[in-house]
C-alpha positions as YAML, in Angstrom:
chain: A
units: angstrom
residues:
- id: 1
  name: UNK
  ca: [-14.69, -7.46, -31.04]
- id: 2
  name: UNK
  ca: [-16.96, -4.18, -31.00]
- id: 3
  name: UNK
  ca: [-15.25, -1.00, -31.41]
- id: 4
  name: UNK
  ca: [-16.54, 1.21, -29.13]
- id: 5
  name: UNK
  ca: [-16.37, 5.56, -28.68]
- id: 6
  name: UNK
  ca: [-15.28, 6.85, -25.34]
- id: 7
  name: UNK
  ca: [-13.84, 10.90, -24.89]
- id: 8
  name: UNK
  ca: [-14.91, 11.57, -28.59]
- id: 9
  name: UNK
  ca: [-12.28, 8.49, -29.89]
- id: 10
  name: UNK
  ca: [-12.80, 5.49, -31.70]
- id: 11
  name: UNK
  ca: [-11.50, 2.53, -29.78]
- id: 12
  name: UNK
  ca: [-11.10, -0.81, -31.10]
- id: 13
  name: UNK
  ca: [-9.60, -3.15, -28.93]
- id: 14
  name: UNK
  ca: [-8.97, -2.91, -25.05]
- id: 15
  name: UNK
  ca: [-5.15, -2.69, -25.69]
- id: 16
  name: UNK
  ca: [-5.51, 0.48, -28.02]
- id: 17
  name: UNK
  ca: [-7.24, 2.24, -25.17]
- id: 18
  name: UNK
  ca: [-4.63, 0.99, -22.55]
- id: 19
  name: UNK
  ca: [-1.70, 2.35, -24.29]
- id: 20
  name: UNK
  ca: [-3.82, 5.86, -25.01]
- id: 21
  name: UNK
  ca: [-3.71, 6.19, -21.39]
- id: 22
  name: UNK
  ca: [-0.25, 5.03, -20.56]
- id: 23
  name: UNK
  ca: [1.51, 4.42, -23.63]
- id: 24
  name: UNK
  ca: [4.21, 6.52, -25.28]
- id: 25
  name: UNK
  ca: [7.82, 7.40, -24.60]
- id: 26
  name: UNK
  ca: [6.81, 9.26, -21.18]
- id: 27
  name: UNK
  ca: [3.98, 8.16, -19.30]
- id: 28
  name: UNK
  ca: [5.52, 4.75, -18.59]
- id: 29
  name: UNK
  ca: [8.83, 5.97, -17.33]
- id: 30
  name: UNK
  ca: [6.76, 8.76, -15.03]
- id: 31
  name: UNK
  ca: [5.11, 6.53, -13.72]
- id: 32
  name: UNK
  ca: [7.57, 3.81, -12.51]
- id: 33
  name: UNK
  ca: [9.17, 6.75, -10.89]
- id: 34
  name: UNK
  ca: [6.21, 7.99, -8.77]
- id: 35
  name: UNK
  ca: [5.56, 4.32, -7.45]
- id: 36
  name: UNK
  ca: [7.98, 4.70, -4.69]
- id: 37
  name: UNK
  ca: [7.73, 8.08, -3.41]
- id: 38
  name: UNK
  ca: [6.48, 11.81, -4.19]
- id: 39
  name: UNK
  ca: [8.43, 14.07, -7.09]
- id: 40
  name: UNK
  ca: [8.04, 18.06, -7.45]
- id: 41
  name: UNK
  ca: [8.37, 18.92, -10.83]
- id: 42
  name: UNK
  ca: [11.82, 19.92, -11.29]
- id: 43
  name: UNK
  ca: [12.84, 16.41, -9.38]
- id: 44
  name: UNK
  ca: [10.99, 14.69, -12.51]
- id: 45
  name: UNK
  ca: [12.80, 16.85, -14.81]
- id: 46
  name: UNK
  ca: [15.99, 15.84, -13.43]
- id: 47
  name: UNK
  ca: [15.08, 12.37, -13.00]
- id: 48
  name: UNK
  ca: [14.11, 12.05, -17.40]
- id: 49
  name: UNK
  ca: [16.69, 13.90, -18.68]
- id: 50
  name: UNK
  ca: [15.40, 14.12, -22.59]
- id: 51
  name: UNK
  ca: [12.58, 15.53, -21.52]
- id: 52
  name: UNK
  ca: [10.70, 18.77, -22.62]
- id: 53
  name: UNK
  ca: [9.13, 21.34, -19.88]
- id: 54
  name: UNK
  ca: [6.74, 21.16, -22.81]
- id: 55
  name: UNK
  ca: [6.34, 17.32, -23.22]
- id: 56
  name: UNK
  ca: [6.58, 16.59, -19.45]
- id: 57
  name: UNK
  ca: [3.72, 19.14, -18.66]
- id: 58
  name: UNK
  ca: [1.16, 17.82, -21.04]
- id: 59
  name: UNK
  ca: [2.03, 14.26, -20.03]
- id: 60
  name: UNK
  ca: [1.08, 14.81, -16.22]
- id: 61
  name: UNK
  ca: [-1.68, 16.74, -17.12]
- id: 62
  name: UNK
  ca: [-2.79, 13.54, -19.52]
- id: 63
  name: UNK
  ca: [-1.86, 10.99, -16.56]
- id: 64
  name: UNK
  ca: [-3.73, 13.41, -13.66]
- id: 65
  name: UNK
  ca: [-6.85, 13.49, -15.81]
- id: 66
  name: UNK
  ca: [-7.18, 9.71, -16.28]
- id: 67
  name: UNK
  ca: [-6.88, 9.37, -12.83]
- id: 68
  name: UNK
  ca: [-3.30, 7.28, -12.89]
- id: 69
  name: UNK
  ca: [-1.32, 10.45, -10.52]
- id: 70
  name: UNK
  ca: [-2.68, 13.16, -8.37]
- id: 71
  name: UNK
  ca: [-0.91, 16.88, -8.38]
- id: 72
  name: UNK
  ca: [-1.18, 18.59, -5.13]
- id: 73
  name: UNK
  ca: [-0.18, 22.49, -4.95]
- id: 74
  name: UNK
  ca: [0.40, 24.05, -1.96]
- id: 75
  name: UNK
  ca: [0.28, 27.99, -1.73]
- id: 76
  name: UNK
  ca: [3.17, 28.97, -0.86]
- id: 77
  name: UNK
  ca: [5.83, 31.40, -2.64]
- id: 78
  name: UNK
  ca: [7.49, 30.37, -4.76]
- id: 79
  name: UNK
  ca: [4.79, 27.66, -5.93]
- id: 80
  name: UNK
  ca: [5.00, 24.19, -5.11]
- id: 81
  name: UNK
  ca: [3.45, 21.36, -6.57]
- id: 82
  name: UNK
  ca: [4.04, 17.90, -5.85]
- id: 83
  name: UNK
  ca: [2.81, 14.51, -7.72]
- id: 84
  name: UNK
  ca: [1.92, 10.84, -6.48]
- id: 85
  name: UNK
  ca: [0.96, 8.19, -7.65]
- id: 86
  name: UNK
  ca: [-2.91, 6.87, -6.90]
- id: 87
  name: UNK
  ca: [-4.09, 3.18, -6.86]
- id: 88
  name: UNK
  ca: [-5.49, 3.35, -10.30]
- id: 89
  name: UNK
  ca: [-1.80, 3.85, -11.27]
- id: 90
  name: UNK
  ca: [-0.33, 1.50, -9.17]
- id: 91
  name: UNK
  ca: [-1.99, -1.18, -11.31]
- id: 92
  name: UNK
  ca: [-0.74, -0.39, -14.03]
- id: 93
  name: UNK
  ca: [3.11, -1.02, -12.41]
- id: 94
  name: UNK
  ca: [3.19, -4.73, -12.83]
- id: 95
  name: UNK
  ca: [2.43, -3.88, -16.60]
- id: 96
  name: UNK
  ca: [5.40, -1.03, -16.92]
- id: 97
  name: UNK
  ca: [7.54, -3.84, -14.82]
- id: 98
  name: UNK
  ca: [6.35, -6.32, -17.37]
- id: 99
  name: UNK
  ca: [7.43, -3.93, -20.63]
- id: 100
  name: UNK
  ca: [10.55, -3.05, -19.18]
- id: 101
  name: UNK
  ca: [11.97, -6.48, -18.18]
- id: 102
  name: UNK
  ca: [10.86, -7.83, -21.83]
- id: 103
  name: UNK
  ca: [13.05, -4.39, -23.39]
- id: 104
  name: UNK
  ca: [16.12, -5.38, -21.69]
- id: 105
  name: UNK
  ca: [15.74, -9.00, -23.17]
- id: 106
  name: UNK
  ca: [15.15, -6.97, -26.12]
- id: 107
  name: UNK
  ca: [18.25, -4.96, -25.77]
- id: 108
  name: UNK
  ca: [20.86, -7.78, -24.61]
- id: 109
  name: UNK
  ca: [19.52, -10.08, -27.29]
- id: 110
  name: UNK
  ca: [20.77, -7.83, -29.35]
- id: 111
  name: UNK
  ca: [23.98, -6.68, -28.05]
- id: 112
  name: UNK
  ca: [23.20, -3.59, -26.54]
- id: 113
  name: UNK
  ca: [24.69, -2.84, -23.38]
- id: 114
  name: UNK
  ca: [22.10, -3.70, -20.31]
- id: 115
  name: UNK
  ca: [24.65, -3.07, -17.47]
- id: 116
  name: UNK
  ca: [23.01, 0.53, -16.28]
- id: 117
  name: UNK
  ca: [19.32, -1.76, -15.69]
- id: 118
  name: UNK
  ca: [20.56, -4.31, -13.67]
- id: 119
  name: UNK
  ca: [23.09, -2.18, -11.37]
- id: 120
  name: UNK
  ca: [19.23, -0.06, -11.27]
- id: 121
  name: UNK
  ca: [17.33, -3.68, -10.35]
- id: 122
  name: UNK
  ca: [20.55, -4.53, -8.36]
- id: 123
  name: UNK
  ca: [20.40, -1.01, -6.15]
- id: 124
  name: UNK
  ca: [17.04, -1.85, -5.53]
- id: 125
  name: UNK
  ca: [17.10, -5.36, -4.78]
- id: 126
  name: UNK
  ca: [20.27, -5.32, -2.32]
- id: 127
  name: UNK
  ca: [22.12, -7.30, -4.71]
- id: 128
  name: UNK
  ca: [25.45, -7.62, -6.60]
...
């Protein structure tokens, strides 16, 4: 398979540039939360608790310039900025859904508790 350059990087393999855009400990988790509704910034602070202001700045900065959310600000005092998800980041939700399922196999395979992500799924679901 060709490597190939694109933004001044060496690529070389699709899934290396997939996970540049959406990989890491943040982007993932920021995104799953924008697919069902709009978050101002301090609502995504809240919402990832481990979070730097730092850290959770330069990753929707990273996410709005690939094109996966979209920042609106309105002018209004104090500030207010709020951030969606756009299609091109809504197709990358079955893939996050994908990851996440396969983790908590992961996790209970190996005794670690799972109970918080399936009362989450369960919540959402309408199940018990």
């Amino acid at each position: 398979m060709p490597d190939f350059v694109y933004d001044g990087k060496v690529y070389y393999n699709p899934v290396e540039f997939a996970m540049d855009r959406v990989g890491g400990t943040w982007k993932m988790p920021i995104l799953w939360r924008l697919k069902g509704k709009l978050y101002r910034y301090s609502e995504l602070k809240k919402s990832i608790p481990h979070i730097s202001d730092k850290m959770l700045t330069s990753q929707l900065r990273e996410l709005e310039k690939d094109g996966f959310i979209h920042r609106k600000v309105y002018a209004v005092v104090p500030p207010k900025t709020e951030y969606s998800i756009t299609e091109l980041g809504r197709t990358a939700i079955p893939i996050v859904e994908t990851l996440r399922n396969f983790g908590i196999g992961l996790m209970e395979s190996n005794g670690i508790d799972i109970s918080h992500y399936i009362q989450e799924k369960n919540k959402k679901t309408g199940t018990k």
